[in-house]
PDB file of C-alpha atoms in Angstrom:
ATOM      1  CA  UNK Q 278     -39.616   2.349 -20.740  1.00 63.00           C
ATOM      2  CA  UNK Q 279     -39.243   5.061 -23.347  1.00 73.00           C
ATOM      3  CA  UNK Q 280     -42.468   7.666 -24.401  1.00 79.00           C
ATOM      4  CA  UNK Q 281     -42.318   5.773 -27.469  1.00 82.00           C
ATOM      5  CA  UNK Q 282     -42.577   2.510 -26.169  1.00 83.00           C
ATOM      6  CA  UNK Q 283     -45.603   3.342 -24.137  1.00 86.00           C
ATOM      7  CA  UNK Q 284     -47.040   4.819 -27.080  1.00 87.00           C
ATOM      8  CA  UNK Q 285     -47.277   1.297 -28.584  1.00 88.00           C
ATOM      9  CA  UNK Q 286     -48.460  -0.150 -26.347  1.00 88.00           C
ATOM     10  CA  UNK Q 287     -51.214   2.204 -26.062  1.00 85.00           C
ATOM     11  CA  UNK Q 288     -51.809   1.749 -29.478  1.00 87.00           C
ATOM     12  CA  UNK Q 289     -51.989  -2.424 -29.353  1.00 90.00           C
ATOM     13  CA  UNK Q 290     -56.053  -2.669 -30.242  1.00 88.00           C
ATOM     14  CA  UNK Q 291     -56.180  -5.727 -28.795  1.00 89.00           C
ATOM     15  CA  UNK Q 292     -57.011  -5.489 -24.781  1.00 87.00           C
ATOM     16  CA  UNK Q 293     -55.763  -8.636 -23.532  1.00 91.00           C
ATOM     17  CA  UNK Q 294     -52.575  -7.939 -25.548  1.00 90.00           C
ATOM     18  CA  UNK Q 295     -52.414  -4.574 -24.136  1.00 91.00           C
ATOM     19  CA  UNK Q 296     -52.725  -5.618 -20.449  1.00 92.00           C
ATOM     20  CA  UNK Q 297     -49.831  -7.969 -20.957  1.00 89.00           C
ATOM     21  CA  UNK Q 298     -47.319  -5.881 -22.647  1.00 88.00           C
ATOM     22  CA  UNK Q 299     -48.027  -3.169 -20.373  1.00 90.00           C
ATOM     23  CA  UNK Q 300     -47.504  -5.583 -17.379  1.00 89.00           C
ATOM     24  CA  UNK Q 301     -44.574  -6.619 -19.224  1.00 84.00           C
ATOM     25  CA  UNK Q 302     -43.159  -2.779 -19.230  1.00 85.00           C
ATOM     26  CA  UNK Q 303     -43.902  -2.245 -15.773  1.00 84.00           C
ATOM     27  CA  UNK Q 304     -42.374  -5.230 -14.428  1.00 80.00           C
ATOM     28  CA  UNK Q 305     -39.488  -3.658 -16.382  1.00 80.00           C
ATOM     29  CA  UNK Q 306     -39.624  -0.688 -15.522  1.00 82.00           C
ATOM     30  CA  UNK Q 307     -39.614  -2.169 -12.050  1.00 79.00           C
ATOM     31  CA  UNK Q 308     -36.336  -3.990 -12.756  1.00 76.00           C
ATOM     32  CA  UNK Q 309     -34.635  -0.642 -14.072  1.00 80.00           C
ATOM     33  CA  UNK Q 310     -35.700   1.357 -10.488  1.00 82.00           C
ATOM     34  CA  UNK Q 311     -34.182  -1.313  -8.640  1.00 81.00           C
ATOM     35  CA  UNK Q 312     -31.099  -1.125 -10.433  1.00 80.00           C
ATOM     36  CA  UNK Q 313     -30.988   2.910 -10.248  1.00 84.00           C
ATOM     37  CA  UNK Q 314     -31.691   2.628  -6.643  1.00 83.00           C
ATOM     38  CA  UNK Q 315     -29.206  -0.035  -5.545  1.00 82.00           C
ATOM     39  CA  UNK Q 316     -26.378   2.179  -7.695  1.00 86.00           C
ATOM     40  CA  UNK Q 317     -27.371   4.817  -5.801  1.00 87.00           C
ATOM     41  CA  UNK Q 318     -27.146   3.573  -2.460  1.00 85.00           C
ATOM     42  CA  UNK Q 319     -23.451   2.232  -3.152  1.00 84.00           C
ATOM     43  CA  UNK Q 320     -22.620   6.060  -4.712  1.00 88.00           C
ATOM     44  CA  UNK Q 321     -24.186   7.631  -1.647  1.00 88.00           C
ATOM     45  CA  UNK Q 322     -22.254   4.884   0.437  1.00 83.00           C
ATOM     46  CA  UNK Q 323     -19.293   5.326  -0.917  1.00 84.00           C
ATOM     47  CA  UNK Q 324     -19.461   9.391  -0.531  1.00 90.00           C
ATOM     48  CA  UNK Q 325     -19.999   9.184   2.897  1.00 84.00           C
ATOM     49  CA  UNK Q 326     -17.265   6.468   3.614  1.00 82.00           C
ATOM     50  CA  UNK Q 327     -14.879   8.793   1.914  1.00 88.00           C
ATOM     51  CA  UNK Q 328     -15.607  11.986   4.231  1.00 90.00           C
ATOM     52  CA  UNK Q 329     -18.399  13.822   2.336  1.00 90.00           C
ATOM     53  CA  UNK Q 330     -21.506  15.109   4.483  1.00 88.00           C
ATOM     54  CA  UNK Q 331     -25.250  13.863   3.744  1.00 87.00           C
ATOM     55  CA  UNK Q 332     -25.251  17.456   2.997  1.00 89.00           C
ATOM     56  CA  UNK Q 333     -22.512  17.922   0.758  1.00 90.00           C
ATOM     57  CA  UNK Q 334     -23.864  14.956  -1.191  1.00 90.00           C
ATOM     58  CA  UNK Q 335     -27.422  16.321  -1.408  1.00 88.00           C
ATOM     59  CA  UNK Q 336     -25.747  19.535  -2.948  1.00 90.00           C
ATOM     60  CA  UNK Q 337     -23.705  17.650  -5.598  1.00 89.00           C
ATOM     61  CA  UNK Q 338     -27.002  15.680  -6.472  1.00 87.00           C
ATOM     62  CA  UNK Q 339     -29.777  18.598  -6.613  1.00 88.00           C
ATOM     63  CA  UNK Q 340     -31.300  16.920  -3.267  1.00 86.00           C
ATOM     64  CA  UNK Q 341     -32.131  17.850   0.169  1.00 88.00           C
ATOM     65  CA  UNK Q 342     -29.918  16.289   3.055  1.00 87.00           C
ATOM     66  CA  UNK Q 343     -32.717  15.192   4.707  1.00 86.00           C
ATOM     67  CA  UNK Q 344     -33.796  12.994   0.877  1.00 88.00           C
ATOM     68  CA  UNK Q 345     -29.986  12.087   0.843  1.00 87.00           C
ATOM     69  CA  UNK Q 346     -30.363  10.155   4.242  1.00 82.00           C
ATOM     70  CA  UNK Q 347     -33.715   9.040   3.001  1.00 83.00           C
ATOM     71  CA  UNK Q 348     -32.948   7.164   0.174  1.00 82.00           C
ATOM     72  CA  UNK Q 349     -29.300   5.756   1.712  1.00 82.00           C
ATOM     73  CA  UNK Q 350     -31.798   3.267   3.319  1.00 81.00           C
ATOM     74  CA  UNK Q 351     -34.465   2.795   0.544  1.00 78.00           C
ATOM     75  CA  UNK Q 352     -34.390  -0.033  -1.881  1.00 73.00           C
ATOM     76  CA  UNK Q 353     -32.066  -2.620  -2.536  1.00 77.00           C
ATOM     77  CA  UNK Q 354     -28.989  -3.174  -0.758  1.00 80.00           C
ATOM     78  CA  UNK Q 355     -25.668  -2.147  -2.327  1.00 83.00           C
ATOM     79  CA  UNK Q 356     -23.842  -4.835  -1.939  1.00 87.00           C
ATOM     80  CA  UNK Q 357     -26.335  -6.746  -4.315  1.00 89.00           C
ATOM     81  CA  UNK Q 358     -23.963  -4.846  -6.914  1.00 89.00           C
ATOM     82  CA  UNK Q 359     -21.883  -8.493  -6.377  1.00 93.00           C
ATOM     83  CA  UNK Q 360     -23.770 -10.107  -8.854  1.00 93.00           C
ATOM     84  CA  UNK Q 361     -24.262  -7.483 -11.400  1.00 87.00           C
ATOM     85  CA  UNK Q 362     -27.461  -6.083 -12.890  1.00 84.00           C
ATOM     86  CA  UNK Q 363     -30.064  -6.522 -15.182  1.00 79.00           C
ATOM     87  CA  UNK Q 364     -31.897 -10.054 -15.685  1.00 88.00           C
ATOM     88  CA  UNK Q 365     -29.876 -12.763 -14.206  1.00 94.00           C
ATOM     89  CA  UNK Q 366     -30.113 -16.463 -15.224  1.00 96.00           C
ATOM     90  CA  UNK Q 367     -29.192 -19.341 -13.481  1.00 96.00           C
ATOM     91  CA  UNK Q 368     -27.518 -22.176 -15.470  1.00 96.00           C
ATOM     92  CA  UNK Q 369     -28.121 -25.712 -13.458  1.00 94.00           C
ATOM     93  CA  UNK Q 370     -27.335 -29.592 -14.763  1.00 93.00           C
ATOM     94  CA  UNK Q 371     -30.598 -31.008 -15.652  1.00 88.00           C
ATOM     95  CA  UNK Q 372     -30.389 -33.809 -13.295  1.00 75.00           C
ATOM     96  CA  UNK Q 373     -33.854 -35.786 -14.653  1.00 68.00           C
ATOM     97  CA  UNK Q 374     -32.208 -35.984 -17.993  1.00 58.00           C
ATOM     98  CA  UNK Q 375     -29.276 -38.638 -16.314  1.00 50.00           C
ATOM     99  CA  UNK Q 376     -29.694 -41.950 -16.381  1.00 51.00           C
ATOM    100  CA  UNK Q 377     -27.920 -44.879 -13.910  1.00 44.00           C
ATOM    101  CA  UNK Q 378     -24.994 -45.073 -16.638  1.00 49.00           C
ATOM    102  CA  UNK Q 379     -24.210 -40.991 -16.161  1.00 52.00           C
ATOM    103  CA  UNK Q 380     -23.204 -40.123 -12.761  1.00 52.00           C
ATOM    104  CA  UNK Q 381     -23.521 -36.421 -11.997  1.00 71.00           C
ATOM    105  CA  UNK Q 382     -20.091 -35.688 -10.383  1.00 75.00           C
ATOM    106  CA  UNK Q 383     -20.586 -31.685  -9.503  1.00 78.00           C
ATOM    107  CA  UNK Q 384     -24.070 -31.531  -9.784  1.00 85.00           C
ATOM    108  CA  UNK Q 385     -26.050 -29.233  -6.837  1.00 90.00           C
ATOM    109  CA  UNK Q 386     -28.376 -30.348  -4.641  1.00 90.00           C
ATOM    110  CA  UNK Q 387     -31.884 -29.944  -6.579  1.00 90.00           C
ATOM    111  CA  UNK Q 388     -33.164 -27.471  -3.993  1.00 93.00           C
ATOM    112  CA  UNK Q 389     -29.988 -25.049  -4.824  1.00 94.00           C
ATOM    113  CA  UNK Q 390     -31.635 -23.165  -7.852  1.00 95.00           C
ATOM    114  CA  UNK Q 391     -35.052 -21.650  -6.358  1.00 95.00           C
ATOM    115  CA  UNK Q 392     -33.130 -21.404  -3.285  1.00 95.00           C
ATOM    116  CA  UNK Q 393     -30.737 -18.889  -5.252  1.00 96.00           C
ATOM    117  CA  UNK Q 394     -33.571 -17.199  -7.041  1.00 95.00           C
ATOM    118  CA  UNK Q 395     -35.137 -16.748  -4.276  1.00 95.00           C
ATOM    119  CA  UNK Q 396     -32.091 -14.891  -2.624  1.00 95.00           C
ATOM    120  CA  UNK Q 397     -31.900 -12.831  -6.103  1.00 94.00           C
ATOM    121  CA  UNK Q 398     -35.562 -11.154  -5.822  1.00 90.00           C
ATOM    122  CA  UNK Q 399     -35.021 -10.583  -2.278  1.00 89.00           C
ATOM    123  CA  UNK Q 400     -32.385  -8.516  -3.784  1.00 89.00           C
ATOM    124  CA  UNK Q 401     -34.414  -6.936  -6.274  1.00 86.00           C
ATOM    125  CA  UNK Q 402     -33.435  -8.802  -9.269  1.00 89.00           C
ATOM    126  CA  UNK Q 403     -35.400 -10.462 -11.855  1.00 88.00           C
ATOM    127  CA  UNK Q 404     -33.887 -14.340 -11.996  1.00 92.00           C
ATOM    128  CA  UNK Q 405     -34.559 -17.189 -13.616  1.00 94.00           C
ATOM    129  CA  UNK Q 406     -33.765 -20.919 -13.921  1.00 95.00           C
ATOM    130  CA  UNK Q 407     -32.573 -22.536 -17.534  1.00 95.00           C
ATOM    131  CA  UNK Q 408     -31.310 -26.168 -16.921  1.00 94.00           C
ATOM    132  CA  UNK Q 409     -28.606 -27.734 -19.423  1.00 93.00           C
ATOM    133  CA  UNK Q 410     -28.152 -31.466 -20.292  1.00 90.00           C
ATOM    134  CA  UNK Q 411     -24.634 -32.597 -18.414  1.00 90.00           C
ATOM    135  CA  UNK Q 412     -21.090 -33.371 -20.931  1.00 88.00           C
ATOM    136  CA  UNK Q 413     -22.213 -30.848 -23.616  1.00 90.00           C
ATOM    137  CA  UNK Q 414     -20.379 -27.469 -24.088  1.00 93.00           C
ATOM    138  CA  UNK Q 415     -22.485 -24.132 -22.797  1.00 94.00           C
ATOM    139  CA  UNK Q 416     -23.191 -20.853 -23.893  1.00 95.00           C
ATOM    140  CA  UNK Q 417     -21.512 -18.699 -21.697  1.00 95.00           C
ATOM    141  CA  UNK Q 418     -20.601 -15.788 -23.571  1.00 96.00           C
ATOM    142  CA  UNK Q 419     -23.991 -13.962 -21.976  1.00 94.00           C
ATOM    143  CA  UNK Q 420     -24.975 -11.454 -19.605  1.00 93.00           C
ATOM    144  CA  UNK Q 421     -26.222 -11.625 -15.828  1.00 93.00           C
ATOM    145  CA  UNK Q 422     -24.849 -15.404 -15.854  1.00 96.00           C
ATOM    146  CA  UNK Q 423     -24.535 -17.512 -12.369  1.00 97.00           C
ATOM    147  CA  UNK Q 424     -23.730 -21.701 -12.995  1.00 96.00           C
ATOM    148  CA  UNK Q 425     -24.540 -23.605 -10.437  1.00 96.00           C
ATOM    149  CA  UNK Q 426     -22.103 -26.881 -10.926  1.00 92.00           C
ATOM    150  CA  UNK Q 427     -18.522 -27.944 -11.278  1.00 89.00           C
ATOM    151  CA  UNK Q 428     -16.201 -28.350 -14.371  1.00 91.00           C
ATOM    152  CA  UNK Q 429     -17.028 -32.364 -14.088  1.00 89.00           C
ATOM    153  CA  UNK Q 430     -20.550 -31.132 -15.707  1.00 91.00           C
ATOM    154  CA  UNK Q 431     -19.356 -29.848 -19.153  1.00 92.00           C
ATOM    155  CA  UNK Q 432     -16.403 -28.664 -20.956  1.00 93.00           C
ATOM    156  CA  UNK Q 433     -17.034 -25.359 -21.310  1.00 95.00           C
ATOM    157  CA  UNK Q 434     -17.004 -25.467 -17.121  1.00 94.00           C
ATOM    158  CA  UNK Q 435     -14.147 -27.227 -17.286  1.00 93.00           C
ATOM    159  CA  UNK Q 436     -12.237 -24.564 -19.303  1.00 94.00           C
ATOM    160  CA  UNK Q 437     -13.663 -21.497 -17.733  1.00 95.00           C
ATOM    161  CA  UNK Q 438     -12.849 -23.001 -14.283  1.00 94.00           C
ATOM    162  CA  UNK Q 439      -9.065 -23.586 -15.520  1.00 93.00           C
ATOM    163  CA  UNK Q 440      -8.319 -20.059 -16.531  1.00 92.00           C
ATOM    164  CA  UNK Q 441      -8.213 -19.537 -12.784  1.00 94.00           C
ATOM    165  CA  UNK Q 442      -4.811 -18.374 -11.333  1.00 94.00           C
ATOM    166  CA  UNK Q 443      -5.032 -19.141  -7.688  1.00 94.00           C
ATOM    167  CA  UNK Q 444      -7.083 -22.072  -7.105  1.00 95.00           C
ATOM    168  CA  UNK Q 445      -7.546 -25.418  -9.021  1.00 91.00           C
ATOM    169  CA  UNK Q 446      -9.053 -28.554  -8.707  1.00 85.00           C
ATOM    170  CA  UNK Q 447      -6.908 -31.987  -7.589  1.00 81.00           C
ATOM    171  CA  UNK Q 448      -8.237 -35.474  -7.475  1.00 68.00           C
ATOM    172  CA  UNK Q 449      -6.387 -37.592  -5.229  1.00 57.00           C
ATOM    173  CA  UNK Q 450      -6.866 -41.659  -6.196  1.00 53.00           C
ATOM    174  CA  UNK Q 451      -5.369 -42.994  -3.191  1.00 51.00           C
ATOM    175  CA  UNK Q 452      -7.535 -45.918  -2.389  1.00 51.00           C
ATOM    176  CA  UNK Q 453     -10.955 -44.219  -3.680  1.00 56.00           C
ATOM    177  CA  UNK Q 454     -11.341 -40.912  -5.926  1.00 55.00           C
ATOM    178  CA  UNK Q 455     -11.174 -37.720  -3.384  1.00 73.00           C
ATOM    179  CA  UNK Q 456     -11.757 -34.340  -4.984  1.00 81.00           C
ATOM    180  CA  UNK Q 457     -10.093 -31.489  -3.408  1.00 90.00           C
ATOM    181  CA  UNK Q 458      -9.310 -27.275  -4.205  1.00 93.00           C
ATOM    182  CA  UNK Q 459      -5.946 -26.235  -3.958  1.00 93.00           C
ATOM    183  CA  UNK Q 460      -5.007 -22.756  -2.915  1.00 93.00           C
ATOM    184  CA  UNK Q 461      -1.518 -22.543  -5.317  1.00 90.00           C
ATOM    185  CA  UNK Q 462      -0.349 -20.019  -3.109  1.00 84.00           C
ATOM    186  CA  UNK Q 463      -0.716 -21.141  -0.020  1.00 89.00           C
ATOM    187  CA  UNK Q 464       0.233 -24.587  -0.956  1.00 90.00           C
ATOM    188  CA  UNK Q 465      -2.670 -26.425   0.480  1.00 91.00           C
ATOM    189  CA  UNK Q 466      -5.267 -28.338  -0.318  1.00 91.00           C
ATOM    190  CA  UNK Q 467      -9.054 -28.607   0.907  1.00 92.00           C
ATOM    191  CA  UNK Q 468     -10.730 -31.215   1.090  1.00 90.00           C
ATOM    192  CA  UNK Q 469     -14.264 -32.717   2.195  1.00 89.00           C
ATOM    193  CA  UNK Q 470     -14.906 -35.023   4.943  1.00 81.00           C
ATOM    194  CA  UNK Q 471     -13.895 -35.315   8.471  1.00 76.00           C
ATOM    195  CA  UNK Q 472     -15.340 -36.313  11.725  1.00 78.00           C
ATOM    196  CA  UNK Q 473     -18.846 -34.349  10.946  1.00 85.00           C
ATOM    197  CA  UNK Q 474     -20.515 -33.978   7.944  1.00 92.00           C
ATOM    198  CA  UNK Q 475     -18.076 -31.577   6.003  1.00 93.00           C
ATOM    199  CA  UNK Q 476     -18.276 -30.602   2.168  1.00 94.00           C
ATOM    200  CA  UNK Q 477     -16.475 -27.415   0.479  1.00 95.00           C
ATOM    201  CA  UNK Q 478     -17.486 -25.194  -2.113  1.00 95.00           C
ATOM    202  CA  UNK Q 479     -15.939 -22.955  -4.828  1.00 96.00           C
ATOM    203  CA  UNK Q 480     -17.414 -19.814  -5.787  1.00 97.00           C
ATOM    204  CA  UNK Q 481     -15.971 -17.410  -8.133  1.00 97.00           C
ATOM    205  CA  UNK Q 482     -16.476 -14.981 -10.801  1.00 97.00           C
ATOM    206  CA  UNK Q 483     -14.161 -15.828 -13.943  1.00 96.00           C
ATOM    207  CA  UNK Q 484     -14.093 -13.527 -17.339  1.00 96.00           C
ATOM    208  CA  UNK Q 485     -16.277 -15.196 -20.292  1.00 95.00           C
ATOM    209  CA  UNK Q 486     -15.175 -16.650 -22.701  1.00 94.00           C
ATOM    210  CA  UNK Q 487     -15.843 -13.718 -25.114  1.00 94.00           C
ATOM    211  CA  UNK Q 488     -13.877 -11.300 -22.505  1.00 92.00           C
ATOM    212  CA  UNK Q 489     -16.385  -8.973 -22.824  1.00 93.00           C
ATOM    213  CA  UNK Q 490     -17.982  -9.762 -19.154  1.00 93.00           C
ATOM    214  CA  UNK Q 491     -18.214 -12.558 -16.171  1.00 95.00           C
ATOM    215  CA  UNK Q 492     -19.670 -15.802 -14.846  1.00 96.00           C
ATOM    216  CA  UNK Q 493     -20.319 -16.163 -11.350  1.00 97.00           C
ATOM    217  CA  UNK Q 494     -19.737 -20.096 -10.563  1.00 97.00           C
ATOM    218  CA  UNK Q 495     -21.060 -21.702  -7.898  1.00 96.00           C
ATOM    219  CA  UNK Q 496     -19.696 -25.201  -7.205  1.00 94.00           C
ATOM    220  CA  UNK Q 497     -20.318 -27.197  -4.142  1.00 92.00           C
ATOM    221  CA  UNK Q 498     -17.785 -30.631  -4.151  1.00 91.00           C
ATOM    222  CA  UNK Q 499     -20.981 -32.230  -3.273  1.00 90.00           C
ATOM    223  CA  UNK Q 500     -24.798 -31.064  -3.533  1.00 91.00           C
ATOM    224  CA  UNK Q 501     -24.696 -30.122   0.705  1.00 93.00           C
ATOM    225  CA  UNK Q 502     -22.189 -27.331  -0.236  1.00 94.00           C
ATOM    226  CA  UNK Q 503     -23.968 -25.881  -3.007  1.00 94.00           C
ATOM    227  CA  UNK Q 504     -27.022 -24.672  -0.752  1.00 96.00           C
ATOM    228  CA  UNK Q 505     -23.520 -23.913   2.032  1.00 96.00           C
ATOM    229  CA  UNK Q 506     -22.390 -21.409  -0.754  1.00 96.00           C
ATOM    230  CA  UNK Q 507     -25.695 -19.843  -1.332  1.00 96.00           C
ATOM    231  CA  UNK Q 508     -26.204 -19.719   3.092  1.00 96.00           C
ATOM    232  CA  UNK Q 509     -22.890 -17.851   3.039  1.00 96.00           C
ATOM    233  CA  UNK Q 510     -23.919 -15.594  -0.049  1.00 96.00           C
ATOM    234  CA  UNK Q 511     -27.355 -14.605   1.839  1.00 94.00           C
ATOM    235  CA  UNK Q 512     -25.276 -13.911   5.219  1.00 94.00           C
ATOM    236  CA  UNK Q 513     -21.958 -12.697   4.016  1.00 94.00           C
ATOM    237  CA  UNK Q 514     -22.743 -10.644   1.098  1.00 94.00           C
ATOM    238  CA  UNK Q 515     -21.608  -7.121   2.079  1.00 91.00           C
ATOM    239  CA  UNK Q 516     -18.227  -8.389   2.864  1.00 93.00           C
ATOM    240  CA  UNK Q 517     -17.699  -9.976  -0.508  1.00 95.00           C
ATOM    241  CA  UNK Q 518     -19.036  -7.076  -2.215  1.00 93.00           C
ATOM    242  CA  UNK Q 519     -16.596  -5.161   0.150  1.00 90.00           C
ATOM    243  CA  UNK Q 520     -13.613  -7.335  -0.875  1.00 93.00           C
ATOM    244  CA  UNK Q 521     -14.097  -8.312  -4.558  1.00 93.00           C
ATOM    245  CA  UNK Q 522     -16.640  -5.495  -5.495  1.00 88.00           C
ATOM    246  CA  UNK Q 523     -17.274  -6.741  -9.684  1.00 90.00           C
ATOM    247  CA  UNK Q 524     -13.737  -7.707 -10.005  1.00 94.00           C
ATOM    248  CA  UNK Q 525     -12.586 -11.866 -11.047  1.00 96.00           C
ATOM    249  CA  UNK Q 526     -11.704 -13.311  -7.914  1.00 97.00           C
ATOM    250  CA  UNK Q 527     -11.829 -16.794  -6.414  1.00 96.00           C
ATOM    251  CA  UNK Q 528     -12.518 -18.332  -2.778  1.00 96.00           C
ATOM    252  CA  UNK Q 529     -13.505 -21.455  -1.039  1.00 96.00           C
ATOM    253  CA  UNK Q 530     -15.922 -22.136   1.318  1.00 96.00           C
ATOM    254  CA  UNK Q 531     -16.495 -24.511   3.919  1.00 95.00           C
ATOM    255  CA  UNK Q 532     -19.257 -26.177   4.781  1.00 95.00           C
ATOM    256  CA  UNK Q 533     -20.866 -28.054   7.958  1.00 94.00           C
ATOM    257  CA  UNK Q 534     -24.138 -29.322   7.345  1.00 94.00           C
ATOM    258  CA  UNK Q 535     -26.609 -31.971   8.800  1.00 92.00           C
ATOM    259  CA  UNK Q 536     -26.272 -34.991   7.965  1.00 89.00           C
ATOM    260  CA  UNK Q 537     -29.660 -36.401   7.641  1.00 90.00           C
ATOM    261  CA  UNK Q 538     -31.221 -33.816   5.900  1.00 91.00           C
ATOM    262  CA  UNK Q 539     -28.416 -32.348   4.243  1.00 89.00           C
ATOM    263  CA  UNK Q 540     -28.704 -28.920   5.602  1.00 93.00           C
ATOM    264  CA  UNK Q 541     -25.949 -26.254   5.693  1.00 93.00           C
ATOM    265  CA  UNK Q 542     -25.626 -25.696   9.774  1.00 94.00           C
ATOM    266  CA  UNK Q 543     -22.789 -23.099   9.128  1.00 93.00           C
ATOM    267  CA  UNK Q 544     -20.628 -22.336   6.403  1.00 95.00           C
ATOM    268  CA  UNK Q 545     -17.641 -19.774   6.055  1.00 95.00           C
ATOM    269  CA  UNK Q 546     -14.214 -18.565   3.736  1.00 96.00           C
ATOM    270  CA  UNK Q 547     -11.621 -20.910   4.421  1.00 95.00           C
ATOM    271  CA  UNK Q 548      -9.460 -19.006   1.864  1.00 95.00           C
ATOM    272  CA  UNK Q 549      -9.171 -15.422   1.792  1.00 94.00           C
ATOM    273  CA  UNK Q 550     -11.080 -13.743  -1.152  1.00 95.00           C
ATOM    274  CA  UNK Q 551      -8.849 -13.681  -4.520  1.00 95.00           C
ATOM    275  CA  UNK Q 552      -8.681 -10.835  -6.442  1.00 95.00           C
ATOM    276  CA  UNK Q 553      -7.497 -12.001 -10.129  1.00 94.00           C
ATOM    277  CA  UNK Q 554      -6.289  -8.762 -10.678  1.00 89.00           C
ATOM    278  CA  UNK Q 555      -3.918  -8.646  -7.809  1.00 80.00           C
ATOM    279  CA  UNK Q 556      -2.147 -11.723  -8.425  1.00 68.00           C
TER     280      UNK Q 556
END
């Protein structure tokens, strides 16, 4: 917050007004440290990975070694650079607006939203959940945007999921409608089912419509793999920040989960993770 902003508020007369614009500015003020702080751990990080000392780096920055090391494990993890920064929002089909005639092919499982927010603030980030009504086209030219749902849920999804250049969906209507990913260059597709209970997920980060920034999608086949995908993004997040950094890239996930409640029991990358800009 800017001197001048905190002079108005400290000129609002009214006190109740007052209190909440200056809890507004501090809870964004909050938001901005965590952001500084996270950049700076991954700057620090990435120093010291490339052969500079904690002194060195204290030098360069006008700070002690000893503050250097200090503040390399302070604050919010690094690798929550993989979903951006500034106010995220979480798009989500509004599943109490369908009715027995709509069926919500690619919808998550209703839990998947506040269990992805609450990932998100333990990252430091300020999140929240806007739900959309299912076959009409999105907004998606906007910043700090995760969807959680597949292409099936609106055309705007549908185009924004076809721009990718290594994996695609397939629907196979041999006998009864099974929805698969294929990998294009590795000539395969993945599928659900199995012996066990076994669902797959896409997750990727595609370029807006507008091209001027990203959408992190989130798409579990069925609603077991969306909460799969969000397990694998609370365990595995330092290697895909490692691997695709802020870059477009493309992966899927597999899922076990238990059956009776629906629970993710493991889930990992069955594909490698695709870089868009190394195709």
């Amino acid at each position: 917050m800017s001197a001048d902003e905190v002079a108005r508020v400290f000129a609002i007369e009214d006190k109740v007004e007052r209190l909440k614009a200056a809890t507004e500015g501090v809870a964004a003020a909050q938001q901005q440290i965590n952001e500084l702080t996270r950049i700076r751990r991954a700057v620090i990080r990435e120093l010291h990975a490339e052969g500079w000392t904690f002194a060195r780096i204290g030098a360069a920055a006008g700070l002690s070694r000893a503050r250097i090391h200090q503040v390399s494990t302070q604050g919010p993890v690094p690798e929550g650079l993989f979903f951006g920064h500034g106010p995220l929002t979480i798009l989500t089909p509004d599943v109490r607006s369908a009715t027995r005639s709509i069926a919500l092919v690619g919808a998550p499982d209703a839990a998947a939203p506040h269990r992805l927010v609450e990932l998100l603030r333990e990252l430091g980030f300020t999140a929240n959940v806007q739900r959309f009504l299912p076959g009409r086209p999105l907004d998606l030219d906007r910043d700090g945007l995760i969807v959680l749902g597949g292409p099936e849920l609106s055309p705007s999804l549908r185009y924004l999921v076809a721009a990718d250049p290594r994996l695609r969906r397939t629907v196979a209507r041999a006998g009864r409608v099974r929805r698969g990913i294929e990998d294009r260059a590795a000539r395969r597709v993945y599928r659900p089912g199995g012996t066990e209970p076994y669902d797959i997920a896409y997750l990727a980060r595609l370029p807006r419509p507008d091209g001027k920034g990203s959408v992190l999608v989130i798409d579990g086949l069925h609603p077991p793999a969306s909460l799969g995908a969000i397990r694998l993004l609370a365990t595995r997040l330092a290697t895909l920040h490692e691997r695709a950094a802020t870059h477009p890239f493309s992966a899927v996930v597999g899922v076990r989960y238990d059956r009776s409640t629906g629970e993710p029991i493991e889930a990992d990358l069955l594909t490698p993770i695709y870089r868009h800009d190394r195709v």
